């Protein structure tokens, strides 16, 4: 593939970058568009993962957006209401806001650039949200990077960091996870890794699971397993693949982390390569970029 | 107050586009605060700390700008692929200084502020102090949880820090009378490696005669030619601090109690260096936040950080 991954973030005159705020129902959402200098026919909207995972992987998204734009696709990074550079506080955003944000920026992006083909892409919980919104938005393609399948478990596990904080600061666990959940349901906001979480958000986000869900999205889907052992596909991803009408799974080893920052690889070549191949295979570039 | 934030972009001397967010106050107090990214991560900072802190300062009348230097966030540029830790020393010895000065010139010309402050956390604190020392226009620095040491990656990855050893040993001591803890110990469920390493590190730290700073120490100086083998005083930080004091600029060190950066700050800087600066004592302040970790992840520590920052900045207004 004719992409120099090591220089993907170097200045490139063939890419137009537009940064600003987009107003969704009175809420200012940050967005960064990466547009090819010529005609635009297809575009990809990138949905961010949750909380600190977003901070740690932002550069991956920016790098992918630049790689896509360099090859003639439009790409859009954005922040949900209450997240990243967007207006609002984290605890003010409802679960429904996340879905509305995706739907609104996607439709605006598609209409403004008159895109003939569209894709939704997401990492981790961003993948989960992309899959959920795809049922309404009907993008041509869906790309799920290591999506969270069992959101109930994911958000329950997330609370563990509050316990670690209690251990560090108080020397013991004062409120266990079940008590923290009850606290949220009683109207309190709890703080996990610096993020304030309210009960309404927690319950709805945890309940909006892909586990066992009947998937109505009918477009082509790429599920990327990112794991230490790419040989063995996890059963939960196989189940998701089976639930989608036209899905395939590809596996790559972990080239970067989302739960810590040990490796600095803003453009993971295997993950990006599989993703671009999938887009190419489905006619997003208008030609075979490997030829 | 109404949402009043603006994205802006400008190029550095390498032609790389850099981006930032300006928080416009309703009633500007004439002061400009530049917040630098925390190292390899971008202007939002972990747990959106900088977004929240910038908005807090904005409410108090400050024009605040959150910045992505080149190579991070949405900005152009490349940090070499590899272990993140391999880039930390470069950040802590001024990798982003020139970019910071480019931002300063643009923002100074645009806002014509009466006071300019640099602010940063962790690696961003180093960018702030190093760049402030090189710019006459800057009046003061808010230095939050910055590391004052440099270290070799190999040393860092192979050695337990005394601060972490302290936490582990304190935990073991708390469980000394716990039958279940002894049960885990005798059934092999305890991490013997962590236990014995932490005890060894703690003992060694007690016995260690500090060699970290002797006034003429050149460790951390890229031109010294010496191999950096451990937690050593960051010479560039020291020279920047000295330059600030000589030029009469002010600085507040805001240090969280539960942070290894504070452990190093105390052992190699506060206890050994600051006493040589008694004549400049009116220029610097050390503020500590109890029960705060490196990321200020509790609401109490966050509030304390914001209040301390605002209080210090406000006390230095014209």
Coordinates of C-alpha atoms in Angstrom, one line a residue:
Chain A
X1 CA 0.0 0.0 0.0
X2 CA 1.4 3.3 -1.0
X3 CA 1.1 5.1 2.3
X4 CA 4.1 6.2 4.4
X5 CA 2.6 5.6 7.9
X6 CA 5.6 7.2 9.6
X7 CA 4.9 10.5 8.0
X8 CA 1.1 10.5 8.0
X9 CA 1.0 13.6 10.3
X10 CA 3.4 15.7 8.3
X11 CA 2.0 18.7 6.5
X12 CA 0.3 17.6 3.3
X13 CA -1.0 20.2 0.8
X14 CA -3.5 17.7 -0.7
X15 CA -5.5 17.7 2.6
X16 CA -7.7 20.5 3.7
X17 CA -8.3 20.5 7.5
X18 CA -11.2 22.4 9.0
X19 CA -11.5 22.7 12.8
X20 CA -14.4 24.3 14.5
X21 CA -17.7 23.9 16.4
X22 CA -20.9 22.5 15.1
X23 CA -24.2 23.4 16.7
X24 CA -26.4 20.4 17.5
X25 CA -29.7 21.5 19.1
X26 CA -28.0 24.4 20.8
X27 CA -25.0 22.3 21.9
X28 CA -21.6 23.2 20.5
X29 CA -19.7 20.1 19.4
X30 CA -16.1 20.2 18.4
X31 CA -15.3 18.7 15.0
X32 CA -12.3 18.4 12.7
X33 CA -12.8 17.6 9.1
X34 CA -10.1 16.2 6.8
X35 CA -10.9 16.7 3.2
X36 CA -9.1 15.8 0.0
X37 CA -8.3 18.8 -2.2
X38 CA -10.2 17.4 -5.2
X39 CA -13.7 15.9 -5.6
X40 CA -15.2 14.3 -2.6
X41 CA -17.4 11.2 -3.1
X42 CA -17.1 9.2 0.0
X43 CA -16.6 10.0 3.7
X44 CA -16.0 8.3 7.1
X45 CA -17.2 9.5 10.4
X46 CA -15.1 8.4 13.4
X47 CA -16.9 7.8 16.7
X48 CA -14.7 8.2 19.8
X49 CA -14.3 5.7 22.6
X50 CA -15.2 6.3 26.2
X51 CA -13.6 8.6 28.8
X52 CA -9.8 8.2 29.1
X53 CA -9.7 5.7 26.2
X54 CA -10.6 8.6 23.9
X55 CA -7.7 10.8 25.2
X56 CA -5.2 8.0 24.7
X57 CA -6.3 7.2 21.2
X58 CA -7.1 10.6 19.8
X59 CA -3.9 10.7 17.7
X60 CA -4.9 7.3 16.1
X61 CA -8.1 8.9 14.9
X62 CA -6.3 12.0 13.6
X63 CA -3.8 9.9 11.8
X64 CA -6.5 7.7 10.2
X65 CA -8.4 10.8 9.1
X66 CA -5.3 12.2 7.4
X67 CA -4.5 8.8 5.8
X68 CA -8.0 8.6 4.4
X69 CA -8.0 12.2 3.2
X70 CA -4.6 11.7 1.5
X71 CA -6.3 8.9 -0.4
X72 CA -9.3 11.0 -1.5
X73 CA -11.8 10.3 1.3
X74 CA -13.4 12.9 3.6
X75 CA -13.0 12.0 7.3
X76 CA -14.6 13.6 10.3
X77 CA -13.4 13.5 13.9
X78 CA -15.8 15.0 16.5
X79 CA -16.4 15.2 20.3
X80 CA -19.6 14.2 21.9
X81 CA -21.4 16.8 24.0
X82 CA -19.7 17.0 27.4
X83 CA -16.6 15.3 26.1
X84 CA -13.3 16.4 24.5
X85 CA -13.4 20.1 23.4
X86 CA -17.2 20.2 23.1
X87 CA -19.5 22.3 25.2
X88 CA -20.8 20.9 28.5
X89 CA -19.7 18.8 31.3
X90 CA -19.3 15.1 31.1
X91 CA -22.0 14.4 33.7
X92 CA -24.5 16.6 31.8
X93 CA -24.5 14.4 28.7
X94 CA -27.2 11.8 28.6
X95 CA -26.7 8.5 26.9
X96 CA -29.1 9.6 24.3
X97 CA -26.9 12.7 23.6
X98 CA -24.2 10.4 22.4
X99 CA -26.5 8.8 19.9
X100 CA -28.0 12.2 18.8
X101 CA -24.5 13.6 18.4
X102 CA -23.4 10.8 16.0
X103 CA -26.7 11.0 14.1
X104 CA -26.5 14.8 13.7
X105 CA -22.9 15.1 12.7
X106 CA -23.2 12.2 10.3
X107 CA -26.2 13.6 8.5
X108 CA -24.7 17.1 8.4
X109 CA -21.4 15.7 7.0
X110 CA -23.1 13.6 4.4
X111 CA -25.4 16.3 3.2
X112 CA -23.0 19.2 3.3
X113 CA -20.4 17.3 1.1
X114 CA -23.1 15.4 -0.9
X115 CA -21.4 12.2 -0.1
X116 CA -22.3 9.2 -2.3
X117 CA -20.9 6.7 0.1
X118 CA -20.5 6.9 3.9
X119 CA -19.0 4.8 6.6
X120 CA -19.2 4.9 10.4
X121 CA -16.1 3.8 12.3
X122 CA -15.6 3.4 16.0
X123 CA -13.1 2.0 18.5
X124 CA -14.2 0.2 21.7
X125 CA -17.4 1.9 23.0
X126 CA -17.2 4.2 19.9
X127 CA -17.7 1.0 17.9
X128 CA -20.7 0.0 20.0
X129 CA -22.3 3.4 19.4
X130 CA -21.5 3.3 15.7
X131 CA -23.2 -0.1 15.5
X132 CA -26.3 1.2 17.4
X133 CA -26.7 4.3 15.3
X134 CA -26.0 2.5 12.1
X135 CA -29.4 1.0 12.3
X136 CA -31.0 4.5 11.8
X137 CA -28.3 6.1 9.7
X138 CA -27.8 3.3 7.2
X139 CA -24.2 4.1 6.3
X140 CA -22.8 2.0 3.4
X141 CA -20.2 0.5 5.6
X142 CA -19.6 -0.1 9.3
X143 CA -16.1 -0.5 10.8
X144 CA -15.9 -1.7 14.4
X145 CA -12.5 -1.7 16.0
X146 CA -12.5 -4.0 19.0
X147 CA -16.1 -3.0 19.9
X148 CA -17.4 -3.4 23.4
X149 CA -20.0 -6.2 23.1
X150 CA -21.0 -6.6 26.7
X151 CA -21.5 -3.0 27.8
X152 CA -22.9 -4.1 31.2
X153 CA -19.6 -5.7 32.1
X154 CA -17.6 -2.9 30.5
X155 CA -19.2 -0.2 32.6
X156 CA -19.2 -2.3 35.7
X157 CA -15.5 -2.9 35.2
X158 CA -15.0 0.8 34.6
X159 CA -16.1 1.4 38.2
X160 CA -13.2 -0.6 39.5
X161 CA -11.0 2.5 38.9
X162 CA -13.1 4.3 41.5
X163 CA -12.2 1.5 44.0
X164 CA -8.5 1.9 43.1
X165 CA -8.8 5.6 43.9
X166 CA -10.4 4.9 47.2
X167 CA -7.6 2.5 48.1
X168 CA -4.9 5.0 47.2
X169 CA -6.6 8.0 48.9
X170 CA -8.4 6.4 51.9
X171 CA -6.3 3.2 52.2
X172 CA -9.5 1.0 51.9
X173 CA -12.6 0.6 49.8
X174 CA -15.4 2.6 51.5
X175 CA -18.1 2.1 48.8
X176 CA -18.0 -1.0 46.6
X177 CA -19.2 -1.1 43.1
X178 CA -22.8 -2.1 43.8
X179 CA -23.0 0.7 46.4
X180 CA -21.6 3.1 43.9
X181 CA -24.3 2.1 41.4
X182 CA -27.0 2.5 44.0
X183 CA -25.5 6.0 44.8
X184 CA -25.9 7.0 41.2
X185 CA -29.5 5.7 41.1
X186 CA -30.1 7.7 44.2
X187 CA -29.2 10.8 42.2
X188 CA -25.5 11.2 43.2
X189 CA -22.8 11.8 40.7
X190 CA -19.8 9.5 41.2
X191 CA -16.3 10.2 39.9
X192 CA -14.3 7.5 38.1
X193 CA -10.8 8.4 36.8
X194 CA -11.8 12.1 37.0
X195 CA -15.0 11.6 35.0
X196 CA -18.3 12.4 36.7
X197 CA -20.9 9.7 36.0
X198 CA -24.6 10.1 36.7
X199 CA -27.0 7.2 37.3
X200 CA -29.2 7.9 34.2
X201 CA -26.2 7.7 31.9
X202 CA -24.7 4.7 33.6
X203 CA -27.8 2.5 33.5
X204 CA -28.7 3.3 29.9
X205 CA -25.1 3.0 28.6
X206 CA -24.7 -0.3 30.4
X207 CA -28.0 -1.6 29.1
X208 CA -27.4 -0.6 25.5
X209 CA -25.4 -3.8 24.8
X210 CA -24.5 -5.6 21.6
X211 CA -24.5 -8.9 23.5
X212 CA -27.5 -10.9 22.3
X213 CA -28.8 -8.0 20.3
X214 CA -30.7 -8.5 17.1
X215 CA -28.8 -6.3 14.6
X216 CA -31.0 -4.5 12.1
X217 CA -28.1 -2.9 10.1
X218 CA -27.8 -4.6 6.7
X219 CA -24.7 -3.0 5.2
X220 CA -21.2 -4.5 5.0
X221 CA -19.4 -4.6 8.3
X222 CA -15.8 -5.1 9.2
X223 CA -15.2 -6.2 12.8
X224 CA -11.5 -5.8 13.8
X225 CA -10.3 -7.9 16.6
X226 CA -7.2 -6.2 18.2
X227 CA -5.7 -8.7 20.5
X228 CA -2.3 -10.1 21.6
X229 CA -3.3 -13.4 19.9
X230 CA -4.8 -12.6 16.5
X231 CA -5.0 -16.4 15.7
X232 CA -8.0 -17.0 17.8
X233 CA -11.2 -15.0 17.2
X234 CA -13.1 -14.4 20.4
X235 CA -16.6 -16.1 20.5
X236 CA -18.4 -12.8 21.4
X237 CA -17.1 -11.3 18.1
X238 CA -18.2 -14.4 16.2
X239 CA -21.6 -14.0 17.7
X240 CA -21.8 -10.4 16.6
X241 CA -20.7 -11.3 13.2
X242 CA -23.4 -13.9 13.0
X243 CA -26.0 -11.3 14.1
X244 CA -25.0 -8.9 11.3
X245 CA -26.1 -9.9 7.8
X246 CA -22.9 -9.0 6.0
X247 CA -20.0 -8.9 8.4
X248 CA -16.5 -10.2 8.4
X249 CA -13.9 -10.4 11.1
X250 CA -10.2 -9.6 10.7
X251 CA -7.7 -9.9 13.5
X252 CA -4.5 -7.8 14.1
X253 CA -2.1 -7.9 17.0
X254 CA -2.2 -5.0 19.4
X255 CA -0.2 -2.2 17.9
X256 CA -1.2 0.5 20.5
X257 CA -3.0 0.6 23.8
X258 CA -6.1 2.3 25.0
X259 CA -5.9 1.5 28.7
X260 CA -2.4 3.1 29.1
X261 CA 0.2 4.8 27.0
X262 CA 3.2 2.6 26.6
X263 CA 3.5 2.5 22.9
X264 CA 3.6 5.5 20.7
X265 CA 2.3 4.4 17.3
X266 CA -0.2 7.0 16.1
X267 CA -0.7 5.2 12.7
X268 CA -0.8 1.4 13.4
X269 CA -0.1 0.0 10.0
X270 CA -1.9 -3.4 10.3
X271 CA -5.1 -2.0 11.7
X272 CA -5.1 0.9 9.2
X273 CA -4.1 -1.4 6.4
X274 CA -7.1 -3.8 7.0
X275 CA -9.5 -0.9 7.4
X276 CA -8.3 0.8 4.1
X277 CA -8.5 -2.5 2.3
X278 CA -12.1 -3.0 3.4
X279 CA -13.0 0.5 2.3
X280 CA -11.3 -0.1 -1.0
X281 CA -12.9 -3.4 -1.5
X282 CA -16.2 -1.7 -1.2
X283 CA -15.5 0.9 -3.7
X284 CA -14.8 3.9 -1.4
X285 CA -11.8 5.0 -3.3
X286 CA -13.3 4.7 -6.7
X287 CA -10.4 2.6 -7.8
X288 CA -8.2 -0.2 -6.5
X289 CA -5.5 1.6 -4.5
X290 CA -3.3 -1.5 -4.4
X291 CA -3.0 -1.7 -8.2
Chain B
X1 CA -22.2 32.2 30.8
X2 CA -22.7 31.6 27.1
X3 CA -20.3 29.3 25.3
X4 CA -17.4 31.4 24.1
X5 CA -14.7 29.2 22.8
X6 CA -12.8 29.5 19.5
X7 CA -10.5 27.2 17.6
X8 CA -7.4 28.8 16.1
X9 CA -4.5 27.5 14.1
X10 CA -1.0 28.7 13.2
X11 CA 2.2 27.3 11.8
X12 CA 5.5 26.8 13.6
X13 CA 8.9 27.4 12.0
X14 CA 8.8 23.9 10.4
X15 CA 5.6 24.8 8.6
X16 CA 3.6 22.4 10.8
X17 CA 0.1 23.5 11.6
X18 CA -0.7 23.7 15.3
X19 CA -4.1 24.1 16.9
X20 CA -5.5 25.6 20.1
X21 CA -8.7 26.6 21.8
X22 CA -9.3 30.1 23.1
X23 CA -11.7 30.6 26.0
X24 CA -12.9 34.2 25.8
X25 CA -14.1 35.6 29.2
X26 CA -17.2 37.7 29.5
X27 CA -15.3 40.5 31.3
X28 CA -11.6 40.2 30.5
X29 CA -9.3 41.0 33.3
X30 CA -6.3 41.8 31.0
X31 CA -4.4 38.5 31.7
X32 CA -3.7 35.8 29.3
X33 CA -3.0 32.2 30.4
X34 CA -1.5 29.6 28.0
X35 CA -2.0 26.0 28.9
X36 CA 0.4 23.5 27.4
X37 CA -0.4 19.9 26.5
X38 CA 0.8 17.3 29.1
X39 CA 3.4 15.7 27.0
X40 CA 2.4 13.2 24.4
X41 CA -1.3 13.8 25.0
X42 CA -3.4 16.7 23.8
X43 CA -4.9 19.9 25.1
X44 CA -8.0 18.3 26.7
X45 CA -5.7 16.6 29.3
X46 CA -6.7 13.5 31.2
X47 CA -10.3 13.5 32.5
X48 CA -10.8 16.8 30.5
X49 CA -9.0 18.5 33.4
X50 CA -7.8 21.4 31.2
X51 CA -11.1 22.0 29.6
X52 CA -12.7 22.3 33.1
X53 CA -9.8 24.4 34.4
X54 CA -9.8 26.7 31.5
X55 CA -13.5 27.3 31.8
X56 CA -13.0 27.9 35.5
X57 CA -10.4 30.6 34.8
X58 CA -12.5 32.0 32.0
X59 CA -15.3 32.6 34.5
X60 CA -12.8 34.6 36.6
X61 CA -12.0 36.9 33.7
X62 CA -8.9 35.3 32.3
X63 CA -8.4 34.8 28.6
X64 CA -7.3 31.1 28.5
X65 CA -5.8 29.2 25.6
X66 CA -5.3 25.4 25.6
X67 CA -2.6 24.4 23.1
X68 CA -1.4 21.5 21.1
X69 CA 2.2 21.9 20.2
X70 CA 3.4 20.2 17.1
X71 CA 3.4 16.4 17.1
X72 CA 0.4 15.9 19.5
X73 CA -3.3 16.1 19.3
X74 CA -4.6 17.6 16.1
X75 CA -1.4 19.3 15.2
X76 CA 1.1 18.3 12.5
X77 CA 4.4 16.6 13.2
X78 CA 5.7 13.3 14.2
X79 CA 7.1 11.9 17.5
X80 CA 9.2 8.8 16.7
X81 CA 7.4 5.5 16.8
X82 CA 8.3 3.4 19.8
X83 CA 8.0 3.3 23.5
X84 CA 6.3 6.4 24.8
X85 CA 8.8 6.6 27.7
X86 CA 11.6 7.2 25.2
X87 CA 10.1 10.6 24.4
X88 CA 9.5 11.8 28.0
X89 CA 13.0 13.2 28.6
X90 CA 12.8 15.1 25.4
X91 CA 9.6 16.7 26.5
X92 CA 11.0 17.4 30.0
X93 CA 14.0 19.1 28.6
X94 CA 12.3 21.5 26.2
X95 CA 11.1 19.6 23.1
X96 CA 8.1 21.9 22.8
X97 CA 9.8 25.2 23.8
X98 CA 10.0 26.7 20.4
X99 CA 6.4 25.9 19.6
X100 CA 5.4 27.5 22.9
X101 CA 7.2 30.7 21.9
X102 CA 5.5 30.7 18.5
X103 CA 2.1 30.5 20.2
X104 CA 3.2 33.3 22.6
X105 CA 4.0 35.7 19.9
X106 CA 0.7 35.2 18.1
X107 CA -1.4 35.5 21.2
X108 CA 0.5 38.4 22.6
X109 CA 0.0 40.4 19.4
X110 CA -3.6 39.4 19.2
X111 CA -4.7 40.2 22.7
X112 CA -2.1 42.7 23.9
X113 CA -2.5 41.4 27.5
X114 CA -1.2 43.2 30.5
X115 CA 0.0 40.0 32.1
X116 CA 0.9 36.6 30.6
X117 CA 1.1 33.3 32.5
X118 CA 2.2 29.9 31.3
X119 CA 0.6 26.9 32.8
X120 CA 1.1 23.2 32.5
X121 CA 0.8 19.8 34.1
X122 CA 3.3 17.0 34.1
X123 CA 5.4 17.4 30.9
X124 CA 3.4 20.5 30.1
X125 CA 4.7 22.1 33.3
X126 CA 8.2 21.6 32.0
X127 CA 7.2 23.2 28.7
X128 CA 5.8 26.1 30.6
X129 CA 8.8 26.8 32.8
X130 CA 11.4 26.2 30.1
X131 CA 9.6 28.4 27.6
X132 CA 8.8 31.1 30.2
X133 CA 12.5 31.4 31.0
X134 CA 13.2 32.1 27.4
X135 CA 10.5 34.8 27.0
X136 CA 10.7 38.3 28.5
X137 CA 7.0 38.8 28.0
X138 CA 5.9 36.0 30.5
X139 CA 5.1 37.2 34.0
X140 CA 4.7 33.9 35.8
X141 CA 4.3 30.1 35.6
X142 CA 1.7 27.7 37.1
X143 CA 3.7 24.5 37.5
X144 CA 1.4 21.6 38.2
X145 CA 2.7 18.2 39.2
X146 CA 5.7 18.4 37.0
X147 CA 8.6 16.0 37.2
X148 CA 11.8 17.6 38.2
X149 CA 13.9 14.6 37.4
X150 CA 14.9 12.9 34.2
X151 CA 15.5 9.2 33.9
X152 CA 16.7 6.6 31.5
X153 CA 13.9 4.4 30.1
X154 CA 15.7 1.2 31.0
X155 CA 16.2 2.4 34.6
X156 CA 12.6 3.5 34.8
X157 CA 11.2 0.2 33.5
X158 CA 13.4 -2.0 35.6
X159 CA 13.2 -0.2 38.9
X160 CA 10.4 0.4 41.4
X161 CA 10.1 4.1 42.4
X162 CA 10.4 4.8 46.2
X163 CA 7.0 6.5 46.1
X164 CA 5.4 3.3 44.8
X165 CA 7.4 1.3 47.3
X166 CA 6.0 3.6 50.1
X167 CA 2.4 2.9 49.0
X168 CA 2.9 -0.9 48.8
X169 CA 4.7 -1.1 52.1
X170 CA 2.0 1.0 53.8
X171 CA -0.6 -1.4 52.4
X172 CA 1.4 -4.4 53.7
X173 CA 1.7 -2.8 57.2
X174 CA -2.0 -2.1 57.3
X175 CA -2.7 -5.8 56.6
X176 CA -0.1 -7.1 59.1
X177 CA -2.7 -8.3 61.6
X178 CA -5.1 -9.6 58.9
X179 CA -5.4 -13.4 59.0
X180 CA -6.7 -13.5 55.4
X181 CA -3.6 -11.5 54.3
X182 CA -1.3 -14.0 56.0
X183 CA -3.4 -16.8 54.4
X184 CA -2.7 -15.3 51.0
X185 CA 0.9 -15.0 51.9
X186 CA 1.3 -18.6 52.8
X187 CA -0.8 -19.9 50.0
X188 CA 1.4 -18.2 47.4
X189 CA -1.2 -15.6 46.3
X190 CA 0.8 -12.7 47.5
X191 CA 3.1 -11.1 44.9
X192 CA 6.4 -11.9 46.6
X193 CA 8.3 -10.0 44.0
X194 CA 6.3 -6.8 44.8
X195 CA 6.6 -7.4 48.5
X196 CA 10.4 -7.9 48.6
X197 CA 11.2 -5.3 46.0
X198 CA 9.2 -2.6 47.8
X199 CA 10.9 -3.5 51.1
X200 CA 14.3 -3.4 49.4
X201 CA 13.6 -0.1 47.6
X202 CA 12.2 1.5 50.8
X203 CA 15.3 0.4 52.8
X204 CA 17.6 1.6 50.1
X205 CA 15.8 5.0 49.9
X206 CA 16.3 5.4 53.6
X207 CA 20.0 4.6 53.5
X208 CA 20.7 6.5 50.4
X209 CA 22.8 9.6 50.7
X210 CA 21.5 12.0 48.1
X211 CA 23.7 12.4 45.2
X212 CA 21.1 13.9 43.0
X213 CA 22.1 17.5 43.3
X214 CA 25.4 19.0 44.2
X215 CA 25.1 22.4 42.7
X216 CA 27.4 21.6 39.8
X217 CA 25.7 18.5 38.8
X218 CA 25.4 18.2 35.0
X219 CA 23.1 15.2 34.9
X220 CA 20.2 15.8 32.5
X221 CA 22.4 18.1 30.4
X222 CA 22.4 16.7 26.9
X223 CA 25.8 18.2 26.4
X224 CA 27.4 16.7 29.5
X225 CA 28.0 13.4 27.7
X226 CA 27.2 11.5 30.9
X227 CA 25.0 8.5 30.8
X228 CA 21.7 9.1 32.7
X229 CA 21.2 6.1 34.9
X230 CA 18.5 7.0 37.3
X231 CA 16.2 9.6 38.9
X232 CA 18.4 12.6 38.4
X233 CA 17.8 16.2 38.8
X234 CA 16.7 17.8 35.5
X235 CA 19.3 20.4 34.8
X236 CA 17.2 22.2 32.2
X237 CA 14.4 22.6 34.8
X238 CA 16.9 24.0 37.3
X239 CA 18.4 26.5 34.8
X240 CA 14.9 27.6 33.8
X241 CA 13.9 28.1 37.5
X242 CA 17.1 30.0 38.1
X243 CA 16.5 32.2 35.1
X244 CA 13.0 33.0 36.3
X245 CA 14.3 34.0 39.7
X246 CA 17.0 36.2 38.2
X247 CA 14.5 38.0 36.0
X248 CA 12.0 38.5 38.8
X249 CA 9.3 36.3 37.3
X250 CA 6.9 34.4 39.6
X251 CA 6.1 30.7 39.8
X252 CA 3.7 28.6 41.8
X253 CA 4.4 24.9 42.2
X254 CA 1.1 23.0 42.8
X255 CA 2.0 19.5 43.9
X256 CA -0.4 16.7 44.6
X257 CA 0.3 14.7 47.8
X258 CA -0.1 11.2 46.3
X259 CA 2.3 11.6 43.3
X260 CA 5.8 10.4 42.7
X261 CA 6.5 13.7 41.0
X262 CA 6.0 15.3 44.4
X263 CA 8.2 12.8 46.0
X264 CA 11.0 13.7 43.6
X265 CA 10.2 17.4 43.9
X266 CA 10.6 17.3 47.6
X267 CA 13.7 15.1 47.7
X268 CA 15.8 16.7 45.0
X269 CA 14.4 20.2 44.7
X270 CA 12.4 21.6 47.6
X271 CA 14.7 20.3 50.4
X272 CA 18.0 20.9 48.6
X273 CA 17.6 23.7 46.1
X274 CA 15.0 26.1 47.2
X275 CA 16.9 27.0 50.4
X276 CA 19.6 28.6 48.2
X277 CA 16.9 31.0 46.9
X278 CA 15.9 32.7 50.1
X279 CA 16.4 36.1 48.5
X280 CA 13.8 35.2 45.8
X281 CA 11.4 33.6 48.2
X282 CA 8.8 36.3 47.4
X283 CA 8.8 35.0 43.8
X284 CA 8.0 31.4 44.3
X285 CA 5.3 29.5 46.2
X286 CA 4.9 25.8 46.9
X287 CA 1.3 24.8 47.3
X288 CA 0.4 21.2 48.1
X289 CA -2.9 19.5 47.6
X290 CA -3.7 16.7 50.1
X291 CA -5.1 13.4 49.0
X292 CA -4.6 14.4 45.4
X293 CA -3.0 12.1 42.8
X294 CA -1.2 13.0 39.6
X295 CA -4.4 13.4 37.6
X296 CA -6.4 15.2 40.3
X297 CA -9.1 12.6 39.8
X298 CA -11.3 13.4 42.8
X299 CA -13.8 16.3 42.8
X300 CA -12.1 17.7 46.0
X301 CA -8.6 17.7 44.6
X302 CA -9.8 19.2 41.3
X303 CA -11.6 22.0 43.1
X304 CA -8.6 22.6 45.2
X305 CA -6.4 22.8 42.1
X306 CA -8.7 25.3 40.4
X307 CA -9.0 27.5 43.5
X308 CA -5.3 27.5 44.2
X309 CA -4.6 28.4 40.5
X310 CA -7.2 31.2 40.5
X311 CA -6.0 32.6 43.8
X312 CA -2.4 32.7 42.7
X313 CA -3.1 34.2 39.3
X314 CA -5.5 36.8 40.8
X315 CA -2.9 37.8 43.4
X316 CA -0.5 38.5 40.5
X317 CA -2.8 40.7 38.4
X318 CA -1.8 44.3 37.8

